[in-house]
PDB file of C-alpha atoms in Angstrom:
ATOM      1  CA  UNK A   1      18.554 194.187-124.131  1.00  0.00           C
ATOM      2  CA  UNK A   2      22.205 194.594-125.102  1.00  0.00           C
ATOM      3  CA  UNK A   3      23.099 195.276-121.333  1.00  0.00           C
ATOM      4  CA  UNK A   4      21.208 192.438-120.274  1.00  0.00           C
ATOM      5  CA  UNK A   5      23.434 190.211-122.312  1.00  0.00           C
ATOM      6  CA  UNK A   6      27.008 192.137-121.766  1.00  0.00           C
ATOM      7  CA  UNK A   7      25.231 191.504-117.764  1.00  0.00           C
ATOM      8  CA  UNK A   8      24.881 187.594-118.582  1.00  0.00           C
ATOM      9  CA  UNK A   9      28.196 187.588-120.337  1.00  0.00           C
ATOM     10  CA  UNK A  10      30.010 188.794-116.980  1.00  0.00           C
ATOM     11  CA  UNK A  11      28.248 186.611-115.044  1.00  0.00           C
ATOM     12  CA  UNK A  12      29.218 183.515-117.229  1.00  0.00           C
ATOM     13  CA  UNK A  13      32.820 184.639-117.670  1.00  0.00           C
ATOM     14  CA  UNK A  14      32.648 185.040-113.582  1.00  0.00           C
ATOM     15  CA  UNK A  15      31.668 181.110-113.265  1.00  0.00           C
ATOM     16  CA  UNK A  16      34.997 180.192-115.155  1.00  0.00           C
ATOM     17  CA  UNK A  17      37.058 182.369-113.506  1.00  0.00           C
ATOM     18  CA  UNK A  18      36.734 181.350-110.172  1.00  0.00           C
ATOM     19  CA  UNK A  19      39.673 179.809-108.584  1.00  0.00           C
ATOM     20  CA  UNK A  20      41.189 178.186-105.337  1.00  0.00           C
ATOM     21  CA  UNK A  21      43.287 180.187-103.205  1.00  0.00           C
ATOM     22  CA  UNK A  22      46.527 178.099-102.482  1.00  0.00           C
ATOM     23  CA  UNK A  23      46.466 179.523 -98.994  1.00  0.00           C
ATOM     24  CA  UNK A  24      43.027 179.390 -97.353  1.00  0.00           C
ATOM     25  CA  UNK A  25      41.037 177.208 -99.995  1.00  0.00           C
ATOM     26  CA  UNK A  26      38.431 179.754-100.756  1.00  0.00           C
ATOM     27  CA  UNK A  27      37.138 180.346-104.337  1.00  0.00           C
ATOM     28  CA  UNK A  28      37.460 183.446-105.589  1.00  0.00           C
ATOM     29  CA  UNK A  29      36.410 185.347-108.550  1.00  0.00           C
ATOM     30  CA  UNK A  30      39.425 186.156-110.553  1.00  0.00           C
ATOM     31  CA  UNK A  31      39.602 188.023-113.873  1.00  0.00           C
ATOM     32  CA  UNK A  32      43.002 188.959-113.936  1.00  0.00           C
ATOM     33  CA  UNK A  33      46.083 187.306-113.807  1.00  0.00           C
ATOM     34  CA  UNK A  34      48.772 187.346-111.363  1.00  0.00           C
ATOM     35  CA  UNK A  35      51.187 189.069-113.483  1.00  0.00           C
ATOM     36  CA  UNK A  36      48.786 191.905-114.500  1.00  0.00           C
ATOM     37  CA  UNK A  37      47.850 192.599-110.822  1.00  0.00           C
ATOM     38  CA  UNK A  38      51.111 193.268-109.834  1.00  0.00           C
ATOM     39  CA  UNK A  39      52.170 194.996-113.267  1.00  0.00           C
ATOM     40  CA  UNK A  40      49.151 197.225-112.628  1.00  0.00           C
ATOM     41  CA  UNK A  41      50.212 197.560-108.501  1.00  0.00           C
ATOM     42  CA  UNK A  42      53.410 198.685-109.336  1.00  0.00           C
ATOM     43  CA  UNK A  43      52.534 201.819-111.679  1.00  0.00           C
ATOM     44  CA  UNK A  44      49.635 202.384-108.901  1.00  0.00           C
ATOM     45  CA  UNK A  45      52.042 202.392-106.277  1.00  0.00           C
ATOM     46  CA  UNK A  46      54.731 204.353-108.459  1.00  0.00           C
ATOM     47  CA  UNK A  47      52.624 207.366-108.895  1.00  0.00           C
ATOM     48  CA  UNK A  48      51.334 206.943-105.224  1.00  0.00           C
ATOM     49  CA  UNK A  49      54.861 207.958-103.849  1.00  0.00           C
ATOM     50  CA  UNK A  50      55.596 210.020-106.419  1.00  0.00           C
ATOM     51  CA  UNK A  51      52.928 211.894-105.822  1.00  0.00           C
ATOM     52  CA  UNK A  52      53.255 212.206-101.840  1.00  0.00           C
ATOM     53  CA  UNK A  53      57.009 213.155-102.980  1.00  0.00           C
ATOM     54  CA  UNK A  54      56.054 216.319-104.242  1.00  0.00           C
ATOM     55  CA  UNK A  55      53.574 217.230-101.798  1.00  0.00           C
ATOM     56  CA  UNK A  56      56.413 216.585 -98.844  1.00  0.00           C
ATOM     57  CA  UNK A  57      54.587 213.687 -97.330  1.00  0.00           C
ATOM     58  CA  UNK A  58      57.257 211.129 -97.716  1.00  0.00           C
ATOM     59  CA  UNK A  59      58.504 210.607 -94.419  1.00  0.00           C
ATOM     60  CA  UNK A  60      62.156 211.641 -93.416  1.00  0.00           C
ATOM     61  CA  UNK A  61      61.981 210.400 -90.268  1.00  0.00           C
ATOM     62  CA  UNK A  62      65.514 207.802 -90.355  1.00  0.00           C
ATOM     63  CA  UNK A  63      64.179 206.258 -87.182  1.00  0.00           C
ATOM     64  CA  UNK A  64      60.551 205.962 -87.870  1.00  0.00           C
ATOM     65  CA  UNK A  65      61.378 204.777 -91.519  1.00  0.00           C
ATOM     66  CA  UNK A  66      63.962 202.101 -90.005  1.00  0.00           C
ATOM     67  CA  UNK A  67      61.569 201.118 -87.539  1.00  0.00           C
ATOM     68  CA  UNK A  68      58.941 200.296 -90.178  1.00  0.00           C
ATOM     69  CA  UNK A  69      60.924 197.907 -92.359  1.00  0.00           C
ATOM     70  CA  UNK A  70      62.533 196.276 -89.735  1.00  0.00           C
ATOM     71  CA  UNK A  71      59.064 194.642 -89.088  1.00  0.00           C
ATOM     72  CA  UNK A  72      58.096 194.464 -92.317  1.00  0.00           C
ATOM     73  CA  UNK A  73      61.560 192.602 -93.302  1.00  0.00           C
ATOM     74  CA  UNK A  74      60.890 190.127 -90.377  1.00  0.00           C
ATOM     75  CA  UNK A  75      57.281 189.539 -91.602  1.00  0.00           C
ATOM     76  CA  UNK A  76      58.625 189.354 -95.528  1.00  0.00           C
ATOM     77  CA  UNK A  77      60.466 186.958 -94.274  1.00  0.00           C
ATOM     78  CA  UNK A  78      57.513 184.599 -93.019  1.00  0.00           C
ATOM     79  CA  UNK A  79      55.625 185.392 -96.155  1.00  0.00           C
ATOM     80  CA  UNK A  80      57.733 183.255 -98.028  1.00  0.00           C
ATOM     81  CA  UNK A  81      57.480 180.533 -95.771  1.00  0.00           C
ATOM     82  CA  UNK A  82      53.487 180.529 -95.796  1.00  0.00           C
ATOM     83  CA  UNK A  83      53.328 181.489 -99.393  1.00  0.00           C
ATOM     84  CA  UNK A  84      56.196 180.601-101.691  1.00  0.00           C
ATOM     85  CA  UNK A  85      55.624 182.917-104.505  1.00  0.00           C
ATOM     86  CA  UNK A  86      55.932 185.685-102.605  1.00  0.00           C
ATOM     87  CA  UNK A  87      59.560 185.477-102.294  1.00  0.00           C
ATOM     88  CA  UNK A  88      60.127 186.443-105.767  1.00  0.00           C
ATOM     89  CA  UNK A  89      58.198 189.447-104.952  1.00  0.00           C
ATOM     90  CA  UNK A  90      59.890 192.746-105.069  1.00  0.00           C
ATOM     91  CA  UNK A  91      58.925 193.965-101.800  1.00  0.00           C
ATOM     92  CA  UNK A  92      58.435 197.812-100.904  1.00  0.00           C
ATOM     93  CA  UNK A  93      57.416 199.743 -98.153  1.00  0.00           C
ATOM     94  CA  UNK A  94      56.795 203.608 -97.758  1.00  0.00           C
ATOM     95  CA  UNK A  95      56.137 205.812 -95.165  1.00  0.00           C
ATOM     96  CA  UNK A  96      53.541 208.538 -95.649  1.00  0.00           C
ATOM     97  CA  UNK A  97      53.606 211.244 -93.714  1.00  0.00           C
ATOM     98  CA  UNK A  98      49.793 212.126 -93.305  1.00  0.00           C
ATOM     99  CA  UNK A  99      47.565 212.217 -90.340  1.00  0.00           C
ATOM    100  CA  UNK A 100      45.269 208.766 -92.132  1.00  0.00           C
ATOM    101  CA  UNK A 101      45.094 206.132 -89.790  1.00  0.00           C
ATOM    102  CA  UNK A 102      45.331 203.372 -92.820  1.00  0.00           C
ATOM    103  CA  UNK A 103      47.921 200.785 -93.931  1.00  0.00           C
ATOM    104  CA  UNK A 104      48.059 198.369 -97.104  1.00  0.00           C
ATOM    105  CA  UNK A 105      49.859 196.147 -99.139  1.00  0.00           C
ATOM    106  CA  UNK A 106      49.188 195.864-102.863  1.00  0.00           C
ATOM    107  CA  UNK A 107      49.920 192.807-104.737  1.00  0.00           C
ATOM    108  CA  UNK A 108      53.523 192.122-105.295  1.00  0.00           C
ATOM    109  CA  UNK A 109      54.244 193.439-101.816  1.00  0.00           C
ATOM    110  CA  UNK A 110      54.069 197.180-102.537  1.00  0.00           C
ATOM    111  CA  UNK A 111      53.438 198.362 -98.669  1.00  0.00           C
ATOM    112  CA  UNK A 112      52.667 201.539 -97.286  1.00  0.00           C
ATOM    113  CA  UNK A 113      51.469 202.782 -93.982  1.00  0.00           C
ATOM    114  CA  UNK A 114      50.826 206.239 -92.442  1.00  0.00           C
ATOM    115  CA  UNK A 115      52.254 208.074 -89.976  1.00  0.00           C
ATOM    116  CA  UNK A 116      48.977 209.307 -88.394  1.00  0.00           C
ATOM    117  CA  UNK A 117      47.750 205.514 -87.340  1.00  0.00           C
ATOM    118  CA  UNK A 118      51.588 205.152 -85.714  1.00  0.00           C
ATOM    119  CA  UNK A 119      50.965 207.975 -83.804  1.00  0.00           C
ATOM    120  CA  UNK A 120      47.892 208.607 -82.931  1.00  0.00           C
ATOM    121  CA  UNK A 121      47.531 205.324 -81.500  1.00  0.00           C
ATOM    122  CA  UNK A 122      51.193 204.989 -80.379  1.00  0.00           C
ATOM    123  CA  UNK A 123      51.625 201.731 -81.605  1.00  0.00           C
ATOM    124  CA  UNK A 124      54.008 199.319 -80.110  1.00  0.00           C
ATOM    125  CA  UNK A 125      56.576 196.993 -82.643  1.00  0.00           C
ATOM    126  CA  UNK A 126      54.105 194.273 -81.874  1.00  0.00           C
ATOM    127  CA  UNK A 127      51.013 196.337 -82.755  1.00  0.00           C
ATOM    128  CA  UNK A 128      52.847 197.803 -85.994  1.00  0.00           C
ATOM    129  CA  UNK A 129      53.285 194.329 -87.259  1.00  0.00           C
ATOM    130  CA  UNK A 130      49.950 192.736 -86.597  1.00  0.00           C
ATOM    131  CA  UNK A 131      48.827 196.051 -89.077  1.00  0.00           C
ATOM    132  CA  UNK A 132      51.571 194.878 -91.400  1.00  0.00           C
ATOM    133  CA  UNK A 133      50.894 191.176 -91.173  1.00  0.00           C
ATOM    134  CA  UNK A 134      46.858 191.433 -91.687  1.00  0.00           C
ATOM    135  CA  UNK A 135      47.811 194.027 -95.105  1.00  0.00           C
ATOM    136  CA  UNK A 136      50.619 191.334 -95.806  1.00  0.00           C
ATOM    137  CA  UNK A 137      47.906 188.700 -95.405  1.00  0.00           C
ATOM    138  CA  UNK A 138      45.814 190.228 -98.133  1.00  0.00           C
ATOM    139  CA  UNK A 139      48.307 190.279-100.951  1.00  0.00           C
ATOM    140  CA  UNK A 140      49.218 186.365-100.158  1.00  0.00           C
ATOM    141  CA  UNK A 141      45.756 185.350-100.085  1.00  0.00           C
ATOM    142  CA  UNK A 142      45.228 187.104-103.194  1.00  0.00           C
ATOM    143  CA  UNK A 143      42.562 189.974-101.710  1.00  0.00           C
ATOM    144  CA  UNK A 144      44.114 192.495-104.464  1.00  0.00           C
ATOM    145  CA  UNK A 145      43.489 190.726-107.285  1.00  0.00           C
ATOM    146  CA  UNK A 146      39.773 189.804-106.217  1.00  0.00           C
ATOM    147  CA  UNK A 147      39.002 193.633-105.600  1.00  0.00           C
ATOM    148  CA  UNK A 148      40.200 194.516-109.005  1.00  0.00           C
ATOM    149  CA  UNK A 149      38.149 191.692-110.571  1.00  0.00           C
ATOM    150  CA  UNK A 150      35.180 193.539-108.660  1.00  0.00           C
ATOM    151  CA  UNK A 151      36.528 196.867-109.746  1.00  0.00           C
ATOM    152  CA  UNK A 152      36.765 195.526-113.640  1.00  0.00           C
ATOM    153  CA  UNK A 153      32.688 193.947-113.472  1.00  0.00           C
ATOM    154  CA  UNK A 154      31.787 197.350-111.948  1.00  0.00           C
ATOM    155  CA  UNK A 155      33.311 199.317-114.800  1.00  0.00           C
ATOM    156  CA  UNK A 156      30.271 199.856-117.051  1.00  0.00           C
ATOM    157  CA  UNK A 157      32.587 200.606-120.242  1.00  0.00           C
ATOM    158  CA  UNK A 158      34.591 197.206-119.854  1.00  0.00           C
ATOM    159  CA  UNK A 159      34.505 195.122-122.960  1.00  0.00           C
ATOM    160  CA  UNK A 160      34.147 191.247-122.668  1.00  0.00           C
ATOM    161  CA  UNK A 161      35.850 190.509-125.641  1.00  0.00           C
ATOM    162  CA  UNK A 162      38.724 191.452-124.412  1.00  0.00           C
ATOM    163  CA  UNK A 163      38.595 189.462-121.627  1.00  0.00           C
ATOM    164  CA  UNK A 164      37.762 186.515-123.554  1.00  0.00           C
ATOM    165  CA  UNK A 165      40.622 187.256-125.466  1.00  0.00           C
ATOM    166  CA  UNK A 166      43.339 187.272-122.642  1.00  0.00           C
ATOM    167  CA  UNK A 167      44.746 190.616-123.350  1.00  0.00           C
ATOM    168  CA  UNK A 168      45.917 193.493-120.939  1.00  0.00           C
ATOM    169  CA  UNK A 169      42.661 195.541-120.780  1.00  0.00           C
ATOM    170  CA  UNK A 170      43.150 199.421-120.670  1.00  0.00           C
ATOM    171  CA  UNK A 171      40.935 199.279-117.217  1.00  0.00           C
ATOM    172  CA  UNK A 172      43.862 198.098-115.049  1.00  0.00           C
ATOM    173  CA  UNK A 173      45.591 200.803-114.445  1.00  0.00           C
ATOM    174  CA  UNK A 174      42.812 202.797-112.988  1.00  0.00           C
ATOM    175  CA  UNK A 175      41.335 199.414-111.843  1.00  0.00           C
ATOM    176  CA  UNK A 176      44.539 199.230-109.176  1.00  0.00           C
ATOM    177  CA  UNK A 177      43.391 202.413-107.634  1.00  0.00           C
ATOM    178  CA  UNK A 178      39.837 201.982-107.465  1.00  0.00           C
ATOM    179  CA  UNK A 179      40.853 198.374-105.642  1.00  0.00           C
ATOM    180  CA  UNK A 180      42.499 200.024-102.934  1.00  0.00           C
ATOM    181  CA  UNK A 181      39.473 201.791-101.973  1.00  0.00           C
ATOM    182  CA  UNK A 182      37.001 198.782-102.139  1.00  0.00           C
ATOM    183  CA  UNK A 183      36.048 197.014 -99.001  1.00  0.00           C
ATOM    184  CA  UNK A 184      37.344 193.109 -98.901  1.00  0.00           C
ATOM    185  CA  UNK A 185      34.555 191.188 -98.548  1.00  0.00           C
ATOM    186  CA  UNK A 186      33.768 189.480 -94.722  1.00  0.00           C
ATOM    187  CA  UNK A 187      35.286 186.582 -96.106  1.00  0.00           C
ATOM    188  CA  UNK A 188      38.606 188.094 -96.860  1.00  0.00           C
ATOM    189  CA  UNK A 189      38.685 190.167 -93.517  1.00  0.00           C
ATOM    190  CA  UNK A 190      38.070 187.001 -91.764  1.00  0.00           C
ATOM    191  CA  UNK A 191      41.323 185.509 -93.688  1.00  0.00           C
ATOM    192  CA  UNK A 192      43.678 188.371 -93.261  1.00  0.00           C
ATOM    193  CA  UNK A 193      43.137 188.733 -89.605  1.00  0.00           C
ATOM    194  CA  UNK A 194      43.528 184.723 -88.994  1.00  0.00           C
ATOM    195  CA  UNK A 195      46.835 184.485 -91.871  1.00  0.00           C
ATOM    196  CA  UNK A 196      47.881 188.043 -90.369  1.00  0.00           C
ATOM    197  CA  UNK A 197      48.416 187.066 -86.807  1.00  0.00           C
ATOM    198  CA  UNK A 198      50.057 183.900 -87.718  1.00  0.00           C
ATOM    199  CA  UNK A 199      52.332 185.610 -89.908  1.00  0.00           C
ATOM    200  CA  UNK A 200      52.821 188.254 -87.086  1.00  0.00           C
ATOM    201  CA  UNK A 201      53.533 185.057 -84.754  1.00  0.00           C
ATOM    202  CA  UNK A 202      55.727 183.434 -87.298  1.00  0.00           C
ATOM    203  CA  UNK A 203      57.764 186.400 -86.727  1.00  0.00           C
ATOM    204  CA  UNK A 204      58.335 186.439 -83.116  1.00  0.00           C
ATOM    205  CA  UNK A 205      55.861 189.438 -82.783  1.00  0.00           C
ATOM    206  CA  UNK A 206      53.182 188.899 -79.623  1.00  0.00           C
ATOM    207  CA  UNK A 207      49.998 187.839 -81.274  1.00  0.00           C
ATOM    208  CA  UNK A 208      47.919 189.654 -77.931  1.00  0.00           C
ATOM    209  CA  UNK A 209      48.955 192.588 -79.530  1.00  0.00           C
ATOM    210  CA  UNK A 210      46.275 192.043 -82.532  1.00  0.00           C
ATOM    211  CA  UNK A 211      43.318 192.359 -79.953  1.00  0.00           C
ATOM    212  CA  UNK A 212      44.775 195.877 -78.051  1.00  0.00           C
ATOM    213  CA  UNK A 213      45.413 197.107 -81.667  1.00  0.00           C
ATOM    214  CA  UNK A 214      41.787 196.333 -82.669  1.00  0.00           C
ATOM    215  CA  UNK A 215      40.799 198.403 -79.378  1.00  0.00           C
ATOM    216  CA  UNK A 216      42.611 200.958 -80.049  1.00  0.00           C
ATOM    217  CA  UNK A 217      40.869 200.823 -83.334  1.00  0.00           C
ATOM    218  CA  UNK A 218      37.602 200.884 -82.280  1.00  0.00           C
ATOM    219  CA  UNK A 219      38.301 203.778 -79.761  1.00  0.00           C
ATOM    220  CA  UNK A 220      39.805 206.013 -82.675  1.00  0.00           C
ATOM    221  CA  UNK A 221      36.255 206.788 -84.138  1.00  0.00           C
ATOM    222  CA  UNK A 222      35.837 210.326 -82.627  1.00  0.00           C
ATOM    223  CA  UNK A 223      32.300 210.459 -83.813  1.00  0.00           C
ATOM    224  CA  UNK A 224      33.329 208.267 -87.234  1.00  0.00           C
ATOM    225  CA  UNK A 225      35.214 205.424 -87.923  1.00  0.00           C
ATOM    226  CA  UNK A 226      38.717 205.783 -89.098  1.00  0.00           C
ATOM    227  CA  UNK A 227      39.710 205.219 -92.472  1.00  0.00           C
ATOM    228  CA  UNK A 228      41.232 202.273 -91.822  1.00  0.00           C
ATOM    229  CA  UNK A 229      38.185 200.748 -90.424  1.00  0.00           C
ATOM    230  CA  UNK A 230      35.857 202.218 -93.334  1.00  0.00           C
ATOM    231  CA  UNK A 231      38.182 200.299 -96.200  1.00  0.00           C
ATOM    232  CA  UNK A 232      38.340 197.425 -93.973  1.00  0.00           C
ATOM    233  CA  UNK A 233      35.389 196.493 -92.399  1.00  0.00           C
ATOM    234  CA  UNK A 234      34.972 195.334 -88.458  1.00  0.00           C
ATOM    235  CA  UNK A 235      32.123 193.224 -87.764  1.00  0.00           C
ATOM    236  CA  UNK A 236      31.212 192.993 -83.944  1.00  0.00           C
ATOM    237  CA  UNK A 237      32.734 189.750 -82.919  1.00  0.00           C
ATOM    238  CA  UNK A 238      36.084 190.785 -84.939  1.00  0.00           C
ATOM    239  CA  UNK A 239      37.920 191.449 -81.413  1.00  0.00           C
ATOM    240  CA  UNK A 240      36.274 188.125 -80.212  1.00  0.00           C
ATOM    241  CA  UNK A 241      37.260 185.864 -83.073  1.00  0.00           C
ATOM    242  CA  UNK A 242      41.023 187.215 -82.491  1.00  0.00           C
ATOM    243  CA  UNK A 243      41.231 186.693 -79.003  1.00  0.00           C
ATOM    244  CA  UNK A 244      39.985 183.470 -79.610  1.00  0.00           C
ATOM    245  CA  UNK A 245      42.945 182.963 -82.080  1.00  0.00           C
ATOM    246  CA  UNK A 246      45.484 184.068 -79.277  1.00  0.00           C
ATOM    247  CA  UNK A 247      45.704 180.523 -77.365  1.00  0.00           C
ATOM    248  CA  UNK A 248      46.163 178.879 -81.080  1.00  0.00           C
ATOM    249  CA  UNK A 249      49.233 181.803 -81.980  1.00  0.00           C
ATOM    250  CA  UNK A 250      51.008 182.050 -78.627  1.00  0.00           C
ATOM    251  CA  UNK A 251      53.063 178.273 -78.984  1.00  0.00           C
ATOM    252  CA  UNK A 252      54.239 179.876 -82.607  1.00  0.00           C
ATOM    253  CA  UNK A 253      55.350 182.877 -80.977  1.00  0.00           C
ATOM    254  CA  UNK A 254      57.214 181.616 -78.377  1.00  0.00           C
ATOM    255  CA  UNK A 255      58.867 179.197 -80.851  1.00  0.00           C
ATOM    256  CA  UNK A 256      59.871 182.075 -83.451  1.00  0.00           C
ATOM    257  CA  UNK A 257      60.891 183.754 -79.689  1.00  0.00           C
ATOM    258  CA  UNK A 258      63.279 181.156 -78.492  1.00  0.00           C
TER     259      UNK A 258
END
């Protein structure tokens, strides 16, 4: 009985909290603010790199490393103009040196991507970008904090009170981790693949380049799908709906070109 009512408690609380995203309109389910998401991000991401750090996975590669945020700078760039909050963001991206072929961006802009899904697909600037633009995506259309609203109603020792309340629960911290291993819903794929090639575009990078990377993608299985591809689902017509976004892209591509 006293589930069943913490269970209808959630549920109400999860009416009110819905919001509109400022970016694609959607409602989403949002139980924590803003400033706790990417308070909560930043100690994840913190103890990420410190972590890879002391296991030598850091890249040292100069090149590869200057490579990498000279894309991500350029797409930054045209995050701000899309989404004008993120400029006060204090933008990061890492480098770790592991075979994973997986990429993301936490919210506040905390970026990392993996050597392995560089290499093993030998990804051009153009493909690197359309990566960095659909993870980019999911921080401005808020995908972060929506996973760790999922993560907090999944937590079976969460306490509504203090939710009601307004305070900083004790679940965050642990909450940022367990989001970056949730699956964004359809819904939120569907947005960071159409907001991630436009940002891509925005940025002079070739928005065909979103369609080869998906093929790559879908070749990289080897019996399983990567990692990438198993925290971020791809539905059958995913390669479809992006080449039918090409036509739309290419005119803001060869503007950001000229």
């Amino acid at each position: 009985m006293k589930r069943t009512l913490v269970v209808a408690a959630l549920l109400a609380v999860g009416l009110t909290a819905c919001q509109e995203n400022p970016v694609s309109g959607r409602k989403q389910l949002v139980l924590v603010s803003e400033e706790q998401a990417q308070s909560s991000s930043a100690q994840a991401y913190a103890q990420t790199l410190n972590e890879a750090q002391k296991k030598g996975k850091l890249s040292t590669d100069a090149a590869l490393n200057s490579r990498v945020k000279r894309i991500t700078d350029r797409l930054i760039a045209q995050a701000g103009n899309m989404y004008a909050p993120s400029r006060s963001w204090n933008w990061s991206v890492a480098v770790i040196d592991e075979p994973t072929l997986n990429a993301w961006c936490m919210p506040g802009g905390k970026m990392a991507i993996y050597t392995g899904i560089i290499e093993k697909l030998k990804l051009s600037d153009d493909e690197i970008a359309q990566i960095m633009g659909h993870e980019i995506a999911h921080a401005m259309l808020g995908h972060g904090r929506e996973r760790m609203s999922r993560a907090i109603a999944m937590q079976s020792g969460m306490t509504l009170g203090s939710l009601v309340a307004g305070r900083d629960l004790s679940v965050l911290e642990p909450v940022a981790d367990i989001a970056l291993t949730l699956p964004n819903s359809r819904a939120g794929e569907s947005e960071a693949d159409r907001y991630g090639i436009e940002l891509a575009a925005r940025a002079g990078f070739d928005p065909r380049a979103a369609v080869r990377l998906w093929e790559k993608m879908g070749s990289a299985g080897n019996g399983g799908p990567p990692q990438f591809l198993s925290t971020h689902p791809s539905p059958d017509n995913r390669i479809q709906a992006l080449s039918a976004l090409v036509p739309q892209m290419m005119p803001i591509y060869e503007k950001a070109r000229r």
